[in-house]
Each structure stands twice: as structure tokens, then as C-alpha cells.
mmCIF file of C-alpha atoms in Angstrom:
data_model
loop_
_atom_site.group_PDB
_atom_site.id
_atom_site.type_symbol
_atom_site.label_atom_id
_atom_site.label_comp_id
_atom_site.label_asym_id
_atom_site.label_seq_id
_atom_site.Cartn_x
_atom_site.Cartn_y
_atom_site.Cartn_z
ATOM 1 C CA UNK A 515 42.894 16.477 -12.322
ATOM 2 C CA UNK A 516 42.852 12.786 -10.996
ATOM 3 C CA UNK A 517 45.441 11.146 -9.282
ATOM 4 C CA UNK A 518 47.292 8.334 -9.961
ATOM 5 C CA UNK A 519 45.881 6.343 -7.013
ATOM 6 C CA UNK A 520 42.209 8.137 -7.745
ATOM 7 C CA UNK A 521 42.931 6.325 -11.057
ATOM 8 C CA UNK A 522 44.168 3.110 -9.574
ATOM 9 C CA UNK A 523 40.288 3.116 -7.583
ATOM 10 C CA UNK A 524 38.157 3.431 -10.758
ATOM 11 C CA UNK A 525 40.196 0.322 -11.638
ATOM 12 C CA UNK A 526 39.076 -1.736 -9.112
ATOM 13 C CA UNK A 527 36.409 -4.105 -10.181
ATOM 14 C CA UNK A 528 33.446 -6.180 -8.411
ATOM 15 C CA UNK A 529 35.531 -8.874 -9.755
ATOM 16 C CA UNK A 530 38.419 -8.212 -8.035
ATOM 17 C CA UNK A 531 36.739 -7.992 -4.429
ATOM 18 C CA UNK A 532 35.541 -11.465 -5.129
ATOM 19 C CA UNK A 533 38.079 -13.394 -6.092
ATOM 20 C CA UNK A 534 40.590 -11.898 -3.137
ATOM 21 C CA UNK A 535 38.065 -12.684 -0.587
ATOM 22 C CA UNK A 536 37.402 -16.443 -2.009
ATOM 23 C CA UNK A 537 41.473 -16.773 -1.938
ATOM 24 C CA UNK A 538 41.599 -15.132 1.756
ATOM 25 C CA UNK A 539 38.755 -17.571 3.268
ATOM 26 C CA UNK A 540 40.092 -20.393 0.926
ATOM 27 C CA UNK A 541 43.746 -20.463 2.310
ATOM 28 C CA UNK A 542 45.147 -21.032 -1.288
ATOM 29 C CA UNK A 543 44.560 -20.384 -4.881
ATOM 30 C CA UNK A 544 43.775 -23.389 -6.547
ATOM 31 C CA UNK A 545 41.004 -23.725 -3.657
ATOM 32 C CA UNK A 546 39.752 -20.349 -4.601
ATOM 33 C CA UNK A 547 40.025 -21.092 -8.117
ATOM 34 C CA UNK A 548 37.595 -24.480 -7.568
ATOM 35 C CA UNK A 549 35.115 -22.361 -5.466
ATOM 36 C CA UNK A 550 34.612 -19.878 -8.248
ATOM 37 C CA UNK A 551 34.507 -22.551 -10.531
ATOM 38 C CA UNK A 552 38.137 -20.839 -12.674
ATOM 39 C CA UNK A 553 41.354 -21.448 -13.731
ATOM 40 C CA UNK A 554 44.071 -21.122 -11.325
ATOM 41 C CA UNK A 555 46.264 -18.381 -13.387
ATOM 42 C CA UNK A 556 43.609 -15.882 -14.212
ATOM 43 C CA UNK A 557 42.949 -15.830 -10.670
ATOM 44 C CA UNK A 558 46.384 -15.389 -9.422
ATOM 45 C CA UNK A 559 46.781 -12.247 -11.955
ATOM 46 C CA UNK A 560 43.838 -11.342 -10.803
ATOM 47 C CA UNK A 561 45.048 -10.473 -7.443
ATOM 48 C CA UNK A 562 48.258 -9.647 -8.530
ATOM 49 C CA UNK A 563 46.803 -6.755 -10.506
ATOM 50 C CA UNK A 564 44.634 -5.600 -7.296
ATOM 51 C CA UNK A 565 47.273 -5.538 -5.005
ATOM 52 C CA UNK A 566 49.363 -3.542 -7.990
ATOM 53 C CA UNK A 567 46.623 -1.143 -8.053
ATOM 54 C CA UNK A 568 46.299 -0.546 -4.336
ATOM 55 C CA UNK A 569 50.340 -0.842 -4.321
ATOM 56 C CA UNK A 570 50.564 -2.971 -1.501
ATOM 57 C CA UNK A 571 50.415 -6.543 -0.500
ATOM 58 C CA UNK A 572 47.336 -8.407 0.354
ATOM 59 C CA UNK A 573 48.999 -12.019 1.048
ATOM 60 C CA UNK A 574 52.144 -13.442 1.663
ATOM 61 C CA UNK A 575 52.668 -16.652 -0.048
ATOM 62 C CA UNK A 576 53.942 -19.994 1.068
ATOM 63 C CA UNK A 577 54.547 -23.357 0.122
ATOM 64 C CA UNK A 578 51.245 -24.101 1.773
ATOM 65 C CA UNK A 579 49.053 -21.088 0.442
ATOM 66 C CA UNK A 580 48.538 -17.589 1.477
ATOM 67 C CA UNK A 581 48.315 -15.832 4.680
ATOM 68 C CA UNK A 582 47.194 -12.153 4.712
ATOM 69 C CA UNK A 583 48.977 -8.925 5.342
ATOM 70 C CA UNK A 584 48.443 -6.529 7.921
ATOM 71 C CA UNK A 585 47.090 -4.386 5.480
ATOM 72 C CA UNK A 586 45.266 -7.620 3.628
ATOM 73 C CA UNK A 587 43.222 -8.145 7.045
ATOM 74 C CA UNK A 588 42.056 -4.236 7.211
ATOM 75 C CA UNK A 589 40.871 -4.754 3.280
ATOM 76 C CA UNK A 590 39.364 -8.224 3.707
ATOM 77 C CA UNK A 591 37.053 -6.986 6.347
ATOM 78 C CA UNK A 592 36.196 -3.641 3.825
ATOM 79 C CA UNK A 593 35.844 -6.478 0.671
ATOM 80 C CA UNK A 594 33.599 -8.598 2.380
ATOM 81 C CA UNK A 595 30.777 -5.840 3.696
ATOM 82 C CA UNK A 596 31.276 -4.328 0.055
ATOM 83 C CA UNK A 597 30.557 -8.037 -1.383
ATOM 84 C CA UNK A 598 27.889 -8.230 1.029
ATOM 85 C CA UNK A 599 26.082 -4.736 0.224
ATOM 86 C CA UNK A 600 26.409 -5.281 -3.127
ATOM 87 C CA UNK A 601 24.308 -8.658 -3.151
ATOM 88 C CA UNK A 602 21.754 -6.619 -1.022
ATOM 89 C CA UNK A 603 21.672 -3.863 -3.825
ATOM 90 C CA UNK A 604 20.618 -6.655 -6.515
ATOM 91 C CA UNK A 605 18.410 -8.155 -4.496
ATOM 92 C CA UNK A 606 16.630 -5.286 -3.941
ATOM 93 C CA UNK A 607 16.654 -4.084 -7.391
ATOM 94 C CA UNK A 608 15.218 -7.447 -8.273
ATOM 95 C CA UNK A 609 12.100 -7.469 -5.648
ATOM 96 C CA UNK A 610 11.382 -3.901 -6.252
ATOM 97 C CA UNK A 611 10.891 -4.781 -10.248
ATOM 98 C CA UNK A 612 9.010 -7.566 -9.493
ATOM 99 C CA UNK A 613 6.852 -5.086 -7.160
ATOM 100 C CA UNK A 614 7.749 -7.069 -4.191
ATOM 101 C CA UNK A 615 10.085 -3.721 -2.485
ATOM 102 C CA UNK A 616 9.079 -0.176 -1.721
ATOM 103 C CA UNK A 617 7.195 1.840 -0.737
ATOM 104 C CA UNK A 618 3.363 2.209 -1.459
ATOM 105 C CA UNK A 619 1.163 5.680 -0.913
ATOM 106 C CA UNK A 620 -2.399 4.928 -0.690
ATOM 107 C CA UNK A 621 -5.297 7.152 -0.202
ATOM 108 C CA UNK A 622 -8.514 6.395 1.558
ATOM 109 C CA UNK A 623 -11.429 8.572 3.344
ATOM 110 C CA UNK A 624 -14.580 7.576 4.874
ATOM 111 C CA UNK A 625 -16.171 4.085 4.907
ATOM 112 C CA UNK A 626 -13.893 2.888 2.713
ATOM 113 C CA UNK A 627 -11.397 2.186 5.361
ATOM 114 C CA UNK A 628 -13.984 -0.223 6.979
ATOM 115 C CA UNK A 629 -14.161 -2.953 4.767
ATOM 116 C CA UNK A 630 -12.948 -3.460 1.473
ATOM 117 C CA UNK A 631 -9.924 -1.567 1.418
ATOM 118 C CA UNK A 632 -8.534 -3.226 4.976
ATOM 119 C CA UNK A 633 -9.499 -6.656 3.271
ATOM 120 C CA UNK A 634 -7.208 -5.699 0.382
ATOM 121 C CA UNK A 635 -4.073 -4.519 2.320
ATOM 122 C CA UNK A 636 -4.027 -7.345 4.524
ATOM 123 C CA UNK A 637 -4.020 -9.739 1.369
ATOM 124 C CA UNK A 638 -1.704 -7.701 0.173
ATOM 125 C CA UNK A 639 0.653 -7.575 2.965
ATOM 126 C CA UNK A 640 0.612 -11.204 3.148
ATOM 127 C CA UNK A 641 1.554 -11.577 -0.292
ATOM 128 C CA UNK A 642 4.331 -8.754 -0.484
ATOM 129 C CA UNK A 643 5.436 -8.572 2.989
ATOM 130 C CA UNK A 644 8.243 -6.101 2.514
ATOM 131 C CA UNK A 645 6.244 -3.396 0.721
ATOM 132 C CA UNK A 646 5.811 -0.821 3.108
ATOM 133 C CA UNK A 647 2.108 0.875 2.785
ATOM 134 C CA UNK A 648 1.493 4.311 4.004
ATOM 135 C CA UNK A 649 -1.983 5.316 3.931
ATOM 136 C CA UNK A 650 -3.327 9.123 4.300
ATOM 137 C CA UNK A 651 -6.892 10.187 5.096
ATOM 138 C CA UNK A 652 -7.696 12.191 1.736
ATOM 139 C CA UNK A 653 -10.939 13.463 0.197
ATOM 140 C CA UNK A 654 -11.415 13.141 -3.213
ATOM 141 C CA UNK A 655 -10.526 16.167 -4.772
ATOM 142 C CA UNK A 656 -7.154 15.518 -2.610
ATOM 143 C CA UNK A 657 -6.669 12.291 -3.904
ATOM 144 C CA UNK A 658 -7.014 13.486 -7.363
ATOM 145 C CA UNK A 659 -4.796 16.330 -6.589
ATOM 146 C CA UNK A 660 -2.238 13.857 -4.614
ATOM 147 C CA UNK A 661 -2.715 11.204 -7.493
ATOM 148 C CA UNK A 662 -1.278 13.845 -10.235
ATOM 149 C CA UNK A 663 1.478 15.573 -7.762
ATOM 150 C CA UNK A 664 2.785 11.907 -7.484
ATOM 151 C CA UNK A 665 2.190 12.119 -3.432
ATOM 152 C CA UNK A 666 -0.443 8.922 -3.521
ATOM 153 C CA UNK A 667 0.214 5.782 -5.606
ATOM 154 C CA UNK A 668 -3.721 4.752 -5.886
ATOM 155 C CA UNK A 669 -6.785 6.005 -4.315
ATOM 156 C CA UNK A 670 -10.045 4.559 -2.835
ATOM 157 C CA UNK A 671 -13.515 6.733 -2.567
ATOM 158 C CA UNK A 672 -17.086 7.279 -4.461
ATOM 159 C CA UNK A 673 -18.251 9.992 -6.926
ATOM 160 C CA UNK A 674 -14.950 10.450 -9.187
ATOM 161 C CA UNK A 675 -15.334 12.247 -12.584
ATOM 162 C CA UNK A 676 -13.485 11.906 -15.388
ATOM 163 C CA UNK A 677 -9.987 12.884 -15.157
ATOM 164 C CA UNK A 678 -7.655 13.629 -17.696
ATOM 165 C CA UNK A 679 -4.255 10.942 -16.478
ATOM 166 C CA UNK A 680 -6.490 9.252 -14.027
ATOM 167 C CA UNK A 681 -8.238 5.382 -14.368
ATOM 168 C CA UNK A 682 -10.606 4.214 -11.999
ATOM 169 C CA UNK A 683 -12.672 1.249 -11.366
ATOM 170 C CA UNK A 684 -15.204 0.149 -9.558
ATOM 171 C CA UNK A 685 -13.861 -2.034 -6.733
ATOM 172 C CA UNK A 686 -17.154 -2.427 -4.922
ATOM 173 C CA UNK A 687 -20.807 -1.746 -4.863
ATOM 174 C CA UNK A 688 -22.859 -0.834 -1.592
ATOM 175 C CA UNK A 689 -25.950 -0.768 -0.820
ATOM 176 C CA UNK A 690 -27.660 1.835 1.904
ATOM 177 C CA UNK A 691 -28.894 1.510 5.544
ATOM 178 C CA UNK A 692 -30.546 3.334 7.768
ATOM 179 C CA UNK A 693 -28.479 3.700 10.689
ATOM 180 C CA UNK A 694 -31.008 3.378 14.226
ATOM 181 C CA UNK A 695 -31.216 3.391 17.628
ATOM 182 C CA UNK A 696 -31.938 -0.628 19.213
ATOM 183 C CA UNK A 697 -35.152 1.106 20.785
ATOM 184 C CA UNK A 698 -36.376 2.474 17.552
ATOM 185 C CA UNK A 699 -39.093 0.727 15.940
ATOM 186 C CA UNK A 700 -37.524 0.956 12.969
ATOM 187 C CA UNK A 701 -35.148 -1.490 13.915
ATOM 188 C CA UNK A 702 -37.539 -4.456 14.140
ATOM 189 C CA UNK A 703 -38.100 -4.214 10.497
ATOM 190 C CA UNK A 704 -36.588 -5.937 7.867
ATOM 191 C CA UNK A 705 -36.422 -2.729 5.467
ATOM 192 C CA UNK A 706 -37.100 0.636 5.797
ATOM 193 C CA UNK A 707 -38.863 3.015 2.811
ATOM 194 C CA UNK A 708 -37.206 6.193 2.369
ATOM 195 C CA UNK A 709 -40.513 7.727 2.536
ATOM 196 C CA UNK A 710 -40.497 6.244 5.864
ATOM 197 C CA UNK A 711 -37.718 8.168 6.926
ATOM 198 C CA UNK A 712 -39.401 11.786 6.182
ATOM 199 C CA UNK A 713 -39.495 13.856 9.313
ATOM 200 C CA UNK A 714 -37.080 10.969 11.233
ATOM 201 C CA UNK A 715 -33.828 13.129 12.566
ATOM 202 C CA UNK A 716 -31.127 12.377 10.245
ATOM 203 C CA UNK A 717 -27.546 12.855 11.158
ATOM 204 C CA UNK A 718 -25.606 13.565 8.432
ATOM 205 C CA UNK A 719 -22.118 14.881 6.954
ATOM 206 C CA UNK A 720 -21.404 18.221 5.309
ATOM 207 C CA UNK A 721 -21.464 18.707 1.479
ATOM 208 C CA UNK A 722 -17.641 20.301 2.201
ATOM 209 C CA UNK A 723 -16.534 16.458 3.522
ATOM 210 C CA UNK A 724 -18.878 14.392 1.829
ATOM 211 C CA UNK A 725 -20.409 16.430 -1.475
ATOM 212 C CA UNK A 726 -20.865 13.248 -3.584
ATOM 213 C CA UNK A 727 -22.274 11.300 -0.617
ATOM 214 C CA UNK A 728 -24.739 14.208 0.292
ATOM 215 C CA UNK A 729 -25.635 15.076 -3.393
ATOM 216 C CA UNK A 730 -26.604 12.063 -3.872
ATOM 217 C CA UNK A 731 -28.778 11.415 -0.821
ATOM 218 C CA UNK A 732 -30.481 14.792 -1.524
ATOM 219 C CA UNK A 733 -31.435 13.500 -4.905
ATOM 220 C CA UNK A 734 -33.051 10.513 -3.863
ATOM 221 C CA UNK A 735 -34.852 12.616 -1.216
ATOM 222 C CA UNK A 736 -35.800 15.216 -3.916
ATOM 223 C CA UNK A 737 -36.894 12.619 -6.552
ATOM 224 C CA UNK A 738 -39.420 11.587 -4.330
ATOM 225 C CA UNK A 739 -40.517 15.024 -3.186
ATOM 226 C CA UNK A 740 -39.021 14.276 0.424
ATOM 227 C CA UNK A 741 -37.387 16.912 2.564
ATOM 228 C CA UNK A 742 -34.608 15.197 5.007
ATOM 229 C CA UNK A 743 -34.660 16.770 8.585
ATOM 230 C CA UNK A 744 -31.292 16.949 9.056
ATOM 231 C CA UNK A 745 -30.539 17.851 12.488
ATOM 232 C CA UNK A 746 -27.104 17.493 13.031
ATOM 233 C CA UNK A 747 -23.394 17.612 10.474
ATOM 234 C CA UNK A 748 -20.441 15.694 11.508
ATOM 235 C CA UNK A 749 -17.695 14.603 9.605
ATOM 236 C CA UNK A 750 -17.191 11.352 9.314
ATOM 237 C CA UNK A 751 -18.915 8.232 9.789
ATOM 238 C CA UNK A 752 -18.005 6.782 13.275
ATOM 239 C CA UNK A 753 -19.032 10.458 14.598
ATOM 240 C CA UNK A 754 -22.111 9.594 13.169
ATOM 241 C CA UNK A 755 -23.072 5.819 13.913
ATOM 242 C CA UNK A 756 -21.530 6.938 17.839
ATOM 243 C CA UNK A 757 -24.604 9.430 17.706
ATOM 244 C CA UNK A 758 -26.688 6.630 16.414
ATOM 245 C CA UNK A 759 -25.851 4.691 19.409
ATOM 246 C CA UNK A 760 -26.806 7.741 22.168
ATOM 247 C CA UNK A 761 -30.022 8.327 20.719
ATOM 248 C CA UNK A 762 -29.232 11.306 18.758
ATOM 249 C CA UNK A 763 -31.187 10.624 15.295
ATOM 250 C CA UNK A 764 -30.807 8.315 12.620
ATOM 251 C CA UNK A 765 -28.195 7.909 10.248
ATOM 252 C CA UNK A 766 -27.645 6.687 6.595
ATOM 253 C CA UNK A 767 -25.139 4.514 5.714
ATOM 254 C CA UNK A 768 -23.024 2.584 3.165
ATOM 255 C CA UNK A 769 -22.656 -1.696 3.507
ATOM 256 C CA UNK A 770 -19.044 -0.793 4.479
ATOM 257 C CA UNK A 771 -20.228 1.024 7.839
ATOM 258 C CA UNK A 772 -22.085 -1.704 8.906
ATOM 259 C CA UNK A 773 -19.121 -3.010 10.122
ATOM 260 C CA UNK A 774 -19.493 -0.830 13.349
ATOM 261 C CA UNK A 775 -20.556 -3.077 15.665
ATOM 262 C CA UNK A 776 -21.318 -0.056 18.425
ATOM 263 C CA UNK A 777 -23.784 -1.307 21.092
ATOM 264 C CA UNK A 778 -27.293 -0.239 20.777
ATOM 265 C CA UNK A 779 -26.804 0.009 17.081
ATOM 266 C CA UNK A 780 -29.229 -1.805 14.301
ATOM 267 C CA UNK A 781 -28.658 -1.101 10.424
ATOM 268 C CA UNK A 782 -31.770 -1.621 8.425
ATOM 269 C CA UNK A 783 -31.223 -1.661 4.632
ATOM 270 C CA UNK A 784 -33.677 0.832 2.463
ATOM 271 C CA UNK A 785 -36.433 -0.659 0.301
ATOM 272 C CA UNK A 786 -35.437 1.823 -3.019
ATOM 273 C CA UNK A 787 -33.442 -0.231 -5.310
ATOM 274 C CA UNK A 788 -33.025 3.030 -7.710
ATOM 275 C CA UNK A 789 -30.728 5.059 -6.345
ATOM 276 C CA UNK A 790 -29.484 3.042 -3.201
ATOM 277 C CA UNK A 791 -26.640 1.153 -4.577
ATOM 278 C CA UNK A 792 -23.173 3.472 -4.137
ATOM 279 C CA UNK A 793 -19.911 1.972 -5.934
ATOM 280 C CA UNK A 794 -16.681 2.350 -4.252
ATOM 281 C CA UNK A 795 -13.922 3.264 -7.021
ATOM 282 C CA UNK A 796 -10.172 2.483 -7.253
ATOM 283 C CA UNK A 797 -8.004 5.042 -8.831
ATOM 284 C CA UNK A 798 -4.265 5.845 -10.278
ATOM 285 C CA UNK A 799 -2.681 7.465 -12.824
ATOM 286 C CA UNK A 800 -3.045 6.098 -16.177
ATOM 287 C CA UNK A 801 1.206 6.443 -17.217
ATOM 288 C CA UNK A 802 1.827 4.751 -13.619
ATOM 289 C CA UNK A 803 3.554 1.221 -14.552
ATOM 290 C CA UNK A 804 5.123 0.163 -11.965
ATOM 291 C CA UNK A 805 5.502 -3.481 -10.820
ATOM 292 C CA UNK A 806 4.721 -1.923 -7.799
ATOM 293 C CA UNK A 807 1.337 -0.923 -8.682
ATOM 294 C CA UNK A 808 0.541 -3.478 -10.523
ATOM 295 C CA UNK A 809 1.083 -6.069 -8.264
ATOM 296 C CA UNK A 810 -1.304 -4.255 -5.987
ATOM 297 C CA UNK A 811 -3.937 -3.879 -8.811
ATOM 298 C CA UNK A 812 -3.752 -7.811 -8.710
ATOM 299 C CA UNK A 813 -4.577 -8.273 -5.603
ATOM 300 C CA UNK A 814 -7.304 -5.299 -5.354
ATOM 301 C CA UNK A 815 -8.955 -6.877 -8.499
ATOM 302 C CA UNK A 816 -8.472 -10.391 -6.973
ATOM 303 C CA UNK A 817 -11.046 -8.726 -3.851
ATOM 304 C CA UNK A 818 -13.198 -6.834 -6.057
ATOM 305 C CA UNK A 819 -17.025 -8.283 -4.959
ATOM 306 C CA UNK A 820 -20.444 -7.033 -4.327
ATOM 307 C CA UNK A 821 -20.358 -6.280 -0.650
ATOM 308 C CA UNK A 822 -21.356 -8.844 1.745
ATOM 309 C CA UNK A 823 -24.985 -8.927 3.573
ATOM 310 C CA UNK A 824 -24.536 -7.260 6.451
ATOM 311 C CA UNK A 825 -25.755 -8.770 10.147
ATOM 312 C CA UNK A 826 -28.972 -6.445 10.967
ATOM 313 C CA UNK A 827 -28.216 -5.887 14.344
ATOM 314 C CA UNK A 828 -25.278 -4.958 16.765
ATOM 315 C CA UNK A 829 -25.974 -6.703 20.429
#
């Protein structure tokens, strides 16, 4: 059973926290009662019912206004924070609808954390500075499996099949290079068949990392009744061009690699059109929204291009 004075607190309004704070840092009523833009009597009763309800005084009066209490001065301090947290609370309410506060889960894997998807966070970050972004390296069955567990608000990465609760879209389209060594003479030309490539020691990534990636590649190897010599797996991309660079073999690679400018490095794009163009694919959940998402749609969408051409070489 509640208390009197239990009761006494669930009477205590907002309200009442403001106006005895305007009329402690005012000095008097009636310049309390200007400030908050009232009457003078509903004020005083007003604090007359607060200090009723806490059963104590909060001010003495005087011909020349108030002064507080000892126990006034204790609450004051208490009041004002309260005042203060509470004008934090709806300010934060109000960004966070507006998808300008919180937090934002996003997954990536691969080249797609070499171009695009940096472009778009730093736009974003500009634009929504107090979003805080928390990206995780996830493959794509992960993301899928993150995206419906609620762990990840969107996703970025290639080969997604239709999901039941998912959307996707394409947020860029690549085209493929063939990763070589400076000294290779390969990398004085200005495009390289894949026929040329048969026999040429290919590093590569395994179909457990990269199954889309590979499946695909194998394809366009198969459709032209080309076997790749794949001579070394790794699992991930800067492995890969950093093998590249020491002489190990040759590599093939998405637009958004290109962007690893490793010494001794020269990307050549492929002459097949059919077949060498990979789209990059943004996906969340289809009941997800959230100002929060949707402002980051906005500026995703606001990115969404065919890649850039890509400088041949890296000196």
C-alpha cells in the first residue's frame, strides 16, 4: 500500500519543477510570472501546492521577494538537473525520430568496404553526426541471418537471393580486373581477354568465403571452355592483391579493389562485357521503418553510381 508522502510524489508535476526554479533564480513572483509568460496567482498556488506536497518550505517571503530555505537550496539544485535531463530526454526523442540519434548496425564483407560503402558513411556521418555506426565484417548468409535476428540494420555484398522480409538494391555496378604484377606483360595492355588468362596463376578465394564471387568466375571460365589454374585460396581481397604485389600469380578483381594502391601493382580491366559486370547490393528488412534507416537509405541512394574508371596502374 502507498504512502501518504509516496502519494504526495506521483503528485509532483514537470510543471511544478519549473515554475519553483523560475521563482528561485527570479528573486520574486511576479518576475517569475513575466518569464513564463503567466499570471502572478496561478503561480504562487502553484508553489504553494508543491511545497504542501513535499510538506516543507521552499522560500521564505519578504517584502522584497523570496529567499530560499535550507531545504529550498538542497531541492533547487535536484529541480534544476531534473529540468535539465528532462529537456535532454525530448531532445533526444526528437533527433532519434527524425533519424538524426542512435545507433546504426551495418554489415559489410569484402571489397565492398573499399569504395562505395566508405563513400556512403562518411556522407553520412557528415550529415547525421551523432548517429553512431557500428560496422561488422559479415558474409552474406550472415548478413541475411543478422538482418532477420535484428543484429544488423542494413547490409552491403553481391549475389543475394530472394528473401522472404528482405529488400535489396543495387547500389553499384563493377566491372572486373585482372589483378598483375608491374613486370608482367600483361600490365602494358590496355585490356586483357579472359582467354588470355588460361594457364596464368590465379590467386583466388574459397567458394566457403566467397561462393557467389567464385561461382560466378567459374562460369565465365566454363562458358568459354577455360579451366582457371588456380594456385593459391586466401580469404579476402588485400591477402590477395598483397600476393599480387610479391609476384605470386594474378588475381581477379572487382572496380572497388582497385583502390589498393600496393606498389608493384597494375589492374587491367577484362575485354568480356558478358559476364564481367558484378552489382554490389544494399539490403534490410522490408517491415524496418525507422527514421533511422531511412535517413541512411537517403543518403546511400543519393551515392548510388556506376563505379568510377579506375587509374591502371599503382607506382
Amino acid at each position: 500500500m502507498r504512502t501518504a508522502w509516496q502519494m504526495n510524489l506521483n503528485s509532483i508535476e514537470i510543471r511544478h519543477l519549473r515554475y519553483f526554479v523560475a521563482v528561485a533564480e527570479s528573486g520574486t513572483f511576479r518576475a517569475a510570472a513575466d518569464r513564463l509568460h503567466v499570471s502572478q496567482p496561478p503561480l504562487t498556488r502553484q508553489i504553494q501546492q508543491l511545497e504542501e506536497l513535499l510538506g516543507t518550505e521552499l522560500f521564505v517571503r519578504h517584502p522584497r521577494g523570496v529567499a530560499l530555505t535550507a531545504a529550498g537550496k538542497l531541492f533547487f539544485e535536484d529541480a534544476r538537473n531534473i529540468l535539465t535531463l528532462t529537456e535532454q530526454a525530448l531532445d533526444r526523442v526528437r533527433l532519434a525520430s527524425q533519424g538524426e540519434l542512435g545507433r546504426l548496425d551495418i554489415g559489410i564483407f569484402g571489397s565492398a568496404a573499399l569504395d562505395v560503402v566508405p563513400r556512403i558513411i562518411q556522407s553520412f556521418r557528415k550529415q547525421h553526426p551523432q548517429v553512431q555506426i557500428v560496422l561488422h565484417n559479415i558474409d552474406r548468409q550472415g548478413q541475411i541471418k543478422a538482418l532477420a535476428e535484428r543484429r544488423i540494420t542494413v547490409g552491403f555484398n553481391r549475389f543475394f537471393s530472394e528473401e522472404v522480409g528482405l529488400v535489396w538494391e543495387t547500389i553499384l555496378t563493377e566491372r572486373l580486373h585482372l589483378a598483375v604484377p608491374a613486370a608482367h606483360p600483361f600490365a602494358r595492355q590496355e585490356k586483357v581477354a579472359l582467354a588470355d588468362v588460361q594457364g596464368q596463376p590465379l590467386i583466388l578465394y574459397p567458394r566457403a568465403s566467397r561462393g557467389g564471387f567464385i561461382d560466378h568466375l567459374l562460369r565465365m571460365f566454363h562458358q568459354r571452355n577455360l579451366t582457371p589454374n588456380i594456385v593459391q585460396e586466401v580469404d579476402d581481397v588485400v591477402t590477395a592483391v598483397a600476393l599480387v604485389a610479391a609476384g605470386a600469380g594474378l588475381s581477379l578483381v572487382v572496380d572497388s579493389a582497385c583502390n589498393l594502391n600496393l606498389p608493384g601493382v597494375v589492374y587491367v580491366p577484362l575485354r568480356e562485357k558478358d559476364g564481367a559486370v558484378f552489382d554490389l547490393y544494399m539490403i534490410h528488412r522490408d517491415d524496418d521503418e525507422s527514421p533511422l534507416l531511412k535517413a541512411f537509405l537517403a543518403v546511400a541512394r543519393a551515392q548510388k553510381t556506376r563505379s568510377p574508371k579506375i587509374a591502371r596502374a599503382a607506382s
